[in-house]
Amino acid sequence: MWVEILCGLIVYKLFRSFFGSGDDVLDVETSDTNAVFIVANRLEKLYGGKVYVGLRIPDPDTGLRQSIDVVLVTKGEAAVISVKNLSGLVSMNGDGSWVCEGGSGHKAEHLPNPVEEVKKQASILESYLEQRGIALPEGYFSYKVILPNPKFRTIHASYFPSEVITYDQWTILKPESKSFSLSWIKGAVYGGKKENQESLTQKLNFILNSAPMWDRLELKGSKYVLGEFLEFKGKTEDTMALKHVKRSKVSQLVVQKTSMFGLAPSRLQVLSCARDFRSEGATSSEWKEETVRSSTEVVFQPQNSPKVRKFKLSSVISMSLSA
């Protein structure tokens, strides 16, 4: 019997080494980050413009960086979005704080006033942009809290402030809807010529495109992790081949398979894009290619997690690095 168990373990380890178990993906709770990207993508499709995910804006009051889930910029208007992926029965206290009960953790979750939090984020972002040379009209950024989880429940939805978009409201969000048109972002466009508004939008996009952000991992299974890239782990020749992947030199990394006929690859192609602050895209000549073992790992510090994680490079689709 022990021989059979030992043989089974060997076969299991061989299967994992060739086909991957996905444990390094499942170890990280990505649902909250995925919800942020789902919201960002839908807003961009509904309203056009451009979205920025995972900004880290310096807070002059605390000296720390303030994380912002989503910033939506359209012509003449912009909004700061906080995404709360709450599952369970949510109620609001008299001081504006929230309580979520009956979620996956089966423990009541207490949240400081989410509307006040996102309002502060908008204020910090406006101050940052002014420091970068953009003169914004007062209150240019509006702010919203979006609750996209289908398991969100509440008894008195009308008790929530107008800045809160509940799940039911989120599902019917349409550009032409009176209550959810761009007026929910800021109402009427600020006065001035169209050329001035377009110029402001262009400047805003340029600054936000170069603003501090979390690094981003896109994993197989449509999963995302925001955090900080630390290093690569693996055979010396593989880590040496990738030692040029530094945030000062590289903006994006793409992983491609080299195997054929669906077989598990033993080596992977890693394409890295040289950082260029002058443009948002990259030409084919700016990509550098390396081939490394699939066992090479990405060492990553996820946002809001005390634990450093390792991801097999074979489970990674792409990685974006903040400047």
Coordinates of C-alpha atoms in Angstrom, one line a residue:
M1 CA 0.0 0.0 0.0
W2 CA 2.8 2.4 0.9
V3 CA 4.4 1.8 -2.5
E4 CA 1.1 2.7 -4.2
I5 CA 0.9 5.9 -2.1
L6 CA 4.5 6.8 -2.9
C7 CA 3.9 6.2 -6.6
G8 CA 0.8 8.3 -6.5
L9 CA 2.7 11.2 -4.9
I10 CA 5.4 11.0 -7.6
V11 CA 2.8 11.0 -10.4
Y12 CA 1.1 14.0 -8.7
K13 CA 4.3 16.0 -8.5
L14 CA 5.2 15.2 -12.1
F15 CA 1.7 16.3 -13.2
R16 CA 2.0 19.5 -11.2
S17 CA 5.5 20.3 -12.7
F18 CA 4.3 19.8 -16.3
F19 CA 0.7 21.1 -16.2
G20 CA 0.8 23.5 -13.2
S21 CA -1.5 23.4 -10.2
G22 CA -2.5 27.0 -10.2
D23 CA -1.9 27.1 -6.4
D24 CA 0.3 30.2 -6.7
V25 CA -2.7 31.9 -8.3
L26 CA -5.3 30.7 -5.9
D27 CA -3.3 31.6 -2.8
V28 CA -4.0 35.2 -3.4
E29 CA -7.5 36.6 -2.9
T30 CA -8.0 38.4 -6.3
S31 CA -11.7 38.9 -6.2
D32 CA -11.5 42.5 -4.9
T33 CA -8.9 43.5 -7.5
N34 CA -10.9 41.8 -10.2
A35 CA -14.0 43.7 -9.2
V36 CA -12.0 47.0 -9.6
F37 CA -11.0 46.0 -13.2
I38 CA -14.5 44.9 -14.1
V39 CA -15.9 48.3 -12.9
A40 CA -13.2 50.2 -14.8
N41 CA -13.7 48.3 -18.0
R42 CA -17.5 48.8 -17.9
L43 CA -17.2 52.5 -17.2
E44 CA -14.8 53.0 -20.1
K45 CA -17.2 51.2 -22.4
L46 CA -20.2 53.1 -21.2
Y47 CA -18.8 56.6 -21.1
G48 CA -15.7 56.5 -23.3
G49 CA -12.7 58.5 -22.2
K50 CA -10.0 56.8 -20.2
V51 CA -9.7 55.0 -16.9
Y52 CA -6.8 54.7 -14.6
V53 CA -6.6 51.8 -12.1
G54 CA -4.5 51.6 -8.9
L55 CA -3.2 55.1 -8.6
R56 CA -0.9 55.8 -5.5
I57 CA -1.1 59.6 -5.0
P58 CA 1.1 61.3 -2.4
D59 CA -0.9 62.7 0.6
P60 CA 0.8 65.9 1.7
D61 CA -0.9 65.7 5.1
T62 CA 0.3 62.2 6.1
G63 CA 3.4 61.9 3.9
L64 CA 2.0 58.5 2.7
R65 CA 0.5 57.5 -0.6
Q66 CA -3.2 57.3 -1.0
S67 CA -4.5 54.4 -3.1
I68 CA -7.3 55.2 -5.5
D69 CA -9.2 52.4 -7.2
V70 CA -10.4 54.0 -10.4
V71 CA -10.2 57.5 -12.0
L72 CA -12.5 58.1 -15.0
V73 CA -11.6 61.0 -17.3
T74 CA -13.9 62.1 -20.1
K75 CA -14.1 65.3 -22.1
G76 CA -14.5 68.1 -19.6
E77 CA -15.3 65.8 -16.6
A78 CA -13.6 63.4 -14.3
A79 CA -14.6 61.1 -11.4
V80 CA -12.8 59.3 -8.6
I81 CA -14.4 55.8 -8.0
S82 CA -14.1 53.6 -5.0
V83 CA -15.1 50.0 -5.6
K84 CA -16.4 48.1 -2.6
N85 CA -16.8 44.4 -3.4
L86 CA -19.1 43.7 -0.5
S87 CA -20.9 40.4 -0.1
G88 CA -23.7 40.2 2.4
L89 CA -26.2 42.5 4.1
V90 CA -24.9 46.1 4.3
S91 CA -26.4 48.7 6.6
M92 CA -25.4 52.3 7.3
N93 CA -24.8 53.8 10.8
G94 CA -25.8 57.3 11.8
D95 CA -22.1 58.5 11.5
G96 CA -22.0 57.3 7.9
S97 CA -20.0 54.1 8.6
W98 CA -21.1 50.8 7.1
V99 CA -21.5 47.3 8.5
C100 CA -21.5 44.3 6.3
E101 CA -22.9 41.0 7.8
G102 CA -23.2 37.5 6.4
G103 CA -20.3 37.7 3.9
S104 CA -17.9 34.9 3.0
G105 CA -16.0 35.5 6.3
H106 CA -19.2 35.1 8.4
K107 CA -17.9 38.0 10.5
A108 CA -19.4 41.5 10.6
E109 CA -17.1 43.9 8.6
H110 CA -17.0 47.5 9.8
L111 CA -16.1 50.2 7.2
P112 CA -15.4 53.8 8.0
N113 CA -17.6 56.2 6.0
P114 CA -16.8 55.1 2.4
V115 CA -18.2 58.3 0.9
E116 CA -16.0 60.5 3.0
E117 CA -13.0 58.3 2.1
V118 CA -13.5 58.7 -1.6
K119 CA -14.2 62.4 -1.2
K120 CA -10.8 62.7 0.5
Q121 CA -9.2 60.8 -2.3
A122 CA -10.6 63.2 -4.8
S123 CA -9.3 66.2 -2.8
I124 CA -5.8 64.6 -2.6
L125 CA -5.8 63.9 -6.3
E126 CA -6.8 67.5 -7.1
S127 CA -4.0 68.8 -4.9
Y128 CA -1.5 66.5 -6.6
L129 CA -2.6 67.6 -10.1
E130 CA -2.3 71.3 -9.1
Q131 CA 1.3 70.6 -7.9
R132 CA 1.9 69.1 -11.3
G133 CA 0.8 72.3 -13.0
I134 CA -2.9 71.7 -13.8
A135 CA -5.3 74.5 -12.7
L136 CA -8.6 72.7 -12.1
P137 CA -11.9 74.3 -11.5
E138 CA -13.1 73.9 -7.9
G139 CA -14.7 70.5 -7.4
Y140 CA -13.7 69.4 -10.8
F141 CA -13.5 65.8 -9.6
S142 CA -16.7 64.2 -8.5
Y143 CA -16.7 60.9 -6.5
K144 CA -18.7 57.7 -6.3
V145 CA -18.7 54.5 -4.4
I146 CA -19.7 51.5 -6.6
L147 CA -21.0 48.2 -5.2
P148 CA -20.7 45.6 -8.0
N149 CA -21.0 42.3 -6.1
P150 CA -24.2 40.5 -7.0
K151 CA -24.3 39.1 -3.4
F152 CA -24.6 42.7 -2.1
R153 CA -27.9 43.1 -0.1
T154 CA -29.5 46.0 1.8
I155 CA -32.9 46.7 3.3
H156 CA -33.0 50.4 2.9
A157 CA -31.2 51.3 -0.4
S158 CA -32.7 54.8 -0.2
Y159 CA -30.7 55.5 3.0
F160 CA -27.4 55.5 1.1
P161 CA -26.2 58.9 -0.2
S162 CA -26.5 59.7 -3.9
E163 CA -22.8 59.1 -4.3
V164 CA -23.3 55.4 -3.7
I165 CA -24.2 53.2 -6.6
T166 CA -25.7 49.9 -5.3
Y167 CA -25.6 46.7 -7.2
D168 CA -29.1 47.0 -8.6
Q169 CA -28.3 50.5 -9.8
W170 CA -25.0 49.3 -11.3
T171 CA -26.7 46.6 -13.3
I172 CA -29.0 49.1 -15.1
L173 CA -26.3 51.8 -15.6
K174 CA -26.6 53.2 -19.1
P175 CA -25.2 56.4 -20.7
E176 CA -28.6 57.6 -21.8
S177 CA -30.2 57.1 -18.4
K178 CA -31.1 60.5 -16.8
S179 CA -30.1 59.4 -13.3
F180 CA -26.9 57.8 -14.5
S181 CA -25.8 59.9 -17.4
L182 CA -22.5 61.8 -17.2
S183 CA -24.4 64.2 -14.9
W184 CA -23.7 61.6 -12.2
I185 CA -20.1 62.4 -12.7
K186 CA -20.3 66.2 -12.6
G187 CA -23.4 67.5 -14.3
A188 CA -22.9 70.3 -16.7
V189 CA -19.5 70.9 -18.3
Y190 CA -17.6 73.8 -16.8
G191 CA -17.7 77.0 -18.8
G192 CA -15.1 77.9 -21.4
K193 CA -14.4 77.1 -25.0
K194 CA -14.4 73.6 -26.3
E195 CA -10.7 73.9 -27.1
N196 CA -9.9 74.8 -23.5
Q197 CA -11.8 71.8 -22.2
E198 CA -10.0 69.5 -24.6
S199 CA -6.7 71.0 -23.7
L200 CA -7.4 70.4 -20.0
T201 CA -8.4 66.8 -20.7
Q202 CA -5.2 66.2 -22.6
K203 CA -3.1 67.6 -19.8
L204 CA -5.0 65.6 -17.2
N205 CA -4.5 62.3 -19.2
F206 CA -0.8 63.1 -19.7
I207 CA -0.2 63.6 -16.0
L208 CA -2.3 60.6 -14.8
N209 CA -0.5 58.4 -17.3
S210 CA 2.8 59.2 -15.5
A211 CA 1.4 59.3 -12.0
P212 CA 2.5 56.7 -9.4
M213 CA 0.6 53.5 -9.6
W214 CA 0.7 50.0 -8.2
D215 CA 2.5 47.4 -10.3
R216 CA 0.0 45.1 -12.0
L217 CA 0.1 41.3 -12.6
E218 CA -2.4 39.8 -15.0
L219 CA -2.7 36.1 -14.3
K220 CA -4.3 33.2 -16.2
G221 CA -8.0 32.8 -15.5
S222 CA -8.7 36.6 -15.9
K223 CA -7.2 37.4 -12.5
Y224 CA -5.3 40.5 -11.5
V225 CA -3.0 41.4 -8.6
L226 CA -2.0 44.9 -7.7
G227 CA 1.1 45.5 -5.6
E228 CA 4.9 45.9 -6.0
F229 CA 7.2 43.8 -8.1
L230 CA 10.3 42.8 -6.1
E231 CA 12.5 40.4 -8.2
F232 CA 12.7 37.1 -10.1
K233 CA 13.6 33.8 -8.6
G234 CA 15.0 30.8 -10.4
K235 CA 18.1 29.5 -12.1
T236 CA 21.0 32.0 -12.2
E237 CA 21.0 32.1 -16.0
D238 CA 17.3 32.9 -16.1
T239 CA 17.4 35.6 -13.4
M240 CA 20.5 37.1 -15.2
A241 CA 18.6 37.2 -18.5
L242 CA 15.8 39.1 -16.8
K243 CA 18.0 41.4 -14.7
H244 CA 17.2 44.3 -17.0
V245 CA 13.6 44.2 -15.9
K246 CA 13.6 47.2 -13.6
R247 CA 10.9 49.9 -13.3
S248 CA 13.4 52.6 -14.4
K249 CA 13.9 50.8 -17.7
V250 CA 10.9 48.6 -18.4
S251 CA 7.2 49.5 -18.4
Q252 CA 5.6 46.2 -19.4
L253 CA 6.4 42.5 -19.6
V254 CA 4.5 39.9 -21.6
V255 CA 4.9 36.1 -21.3
Q256 CA 4.4 33.8 -24.2
K257 CA 4.5 30.0 -24.5
T258 CA 7.1 28.3 -26.8
S259 CA 5.5 24.8 -26.8
M260 CA 3.4 23.3 -29.6
F261 CA 0.4 21.0 -29.8
G262 CA -0.8 22.1 -26.3
L263 CA 2.1 20.5 -24.5
A264 CA 3.2 22.2 -21.3
P265 CA 6.2 24.5 -22.1
S266 CA 9.5 23.9 -20.4
R267 CA 10.7 27.4 -21.5
L268 CA 8.9 30.7 -22.0
Q269 CA 9.4 33.7 -24.1
V270 CA 9.5 36.9 -22.1
L271 CA 9.0 40.2 -24.0
S272 CA 9.8 43.4 -22.2
C273 CA 8.9 46.9 -23.4
A274 CA 11.4 49.7 -22.8
R275 CA 10.0 52.6 -20.8
D276 CA 9.3 55.7 -22.8
F277 CA 7.6 58.7 -21.0
R278 CA 7.1 60.5 -24.4
S279 CA 4.4 58.1 -25.6
E280 CA 1.8 55.6 -24.2
G281 CA 2.5 52.9 -26.7
A282 CA 5.6 51.0 -27.9
T283 CA 6.8 50.1 -31.4
S284 CA 8.1 46.6 -32.1
S285 CA 11.7 47.8 -32.1
E286 CA 11.3 48.7 -28.4
W287 CA 10.6 45.2 -27.3
K288 CA 13.3 42.9 -26.0
E289 CA 13.0 39.1 -26.0
E290 CA 14.4 36.6 -23.6
T291 CA 13.8 32.8 -23.2
V292 CA 13.7 31.4 -19.7
R293 CA 12.6 28.3 -17.8
S294 CA 8.9 28.1 -17.0
S295 CA 9.9 27.4 -13.4
T296 CA 11.1 30.9 -13.0
E297 CA 9.1 32.8 -10.4
V298 CA 7.9 36.4 -10.0
V299 CA 8.3 37.7 -6.4
F300 CA 5.5 40.2 -5.7
Q301 CA 4.2 42.1 -2.7
P302 CA 0.4 42.3 -3.1
Q303 CA -1.5 45.5 -2.1
N304 CA -2.8 45.4 1.5
S305 CA -1.1 42.1 2.2
P306 CA 1.8 41.5 4.7
K307 CA 2.9 38.4 2.9
V308 CA 5.2 38.4 -0.1
R309 CA 4.0 36.0 -2.9
K310 CA 5.7 34.0 -5.5
F311 CA 4.0 33.3 -8.9
K312 CA 5.2 30.9 -11.5
L313 CA 6.1 32.8 -14.6
S314 CA 4.0 30.2 -16.5
S315 CA 0.9 31.5 -14.6
V316 CA 1.6 35.1 -15.7
I317 CA 0.2 36.7 -18.8
S318 CA 1.7 40.2 -18.4
M319 CA 3.1 42.5 -15.8
S320 CA 3.0 46.3 -15.8
L321 CA 5.5 48.3 -13.8
S322 CA 4.9 51.8 -12.5
A323 CA 7.7 54.4 -13.0

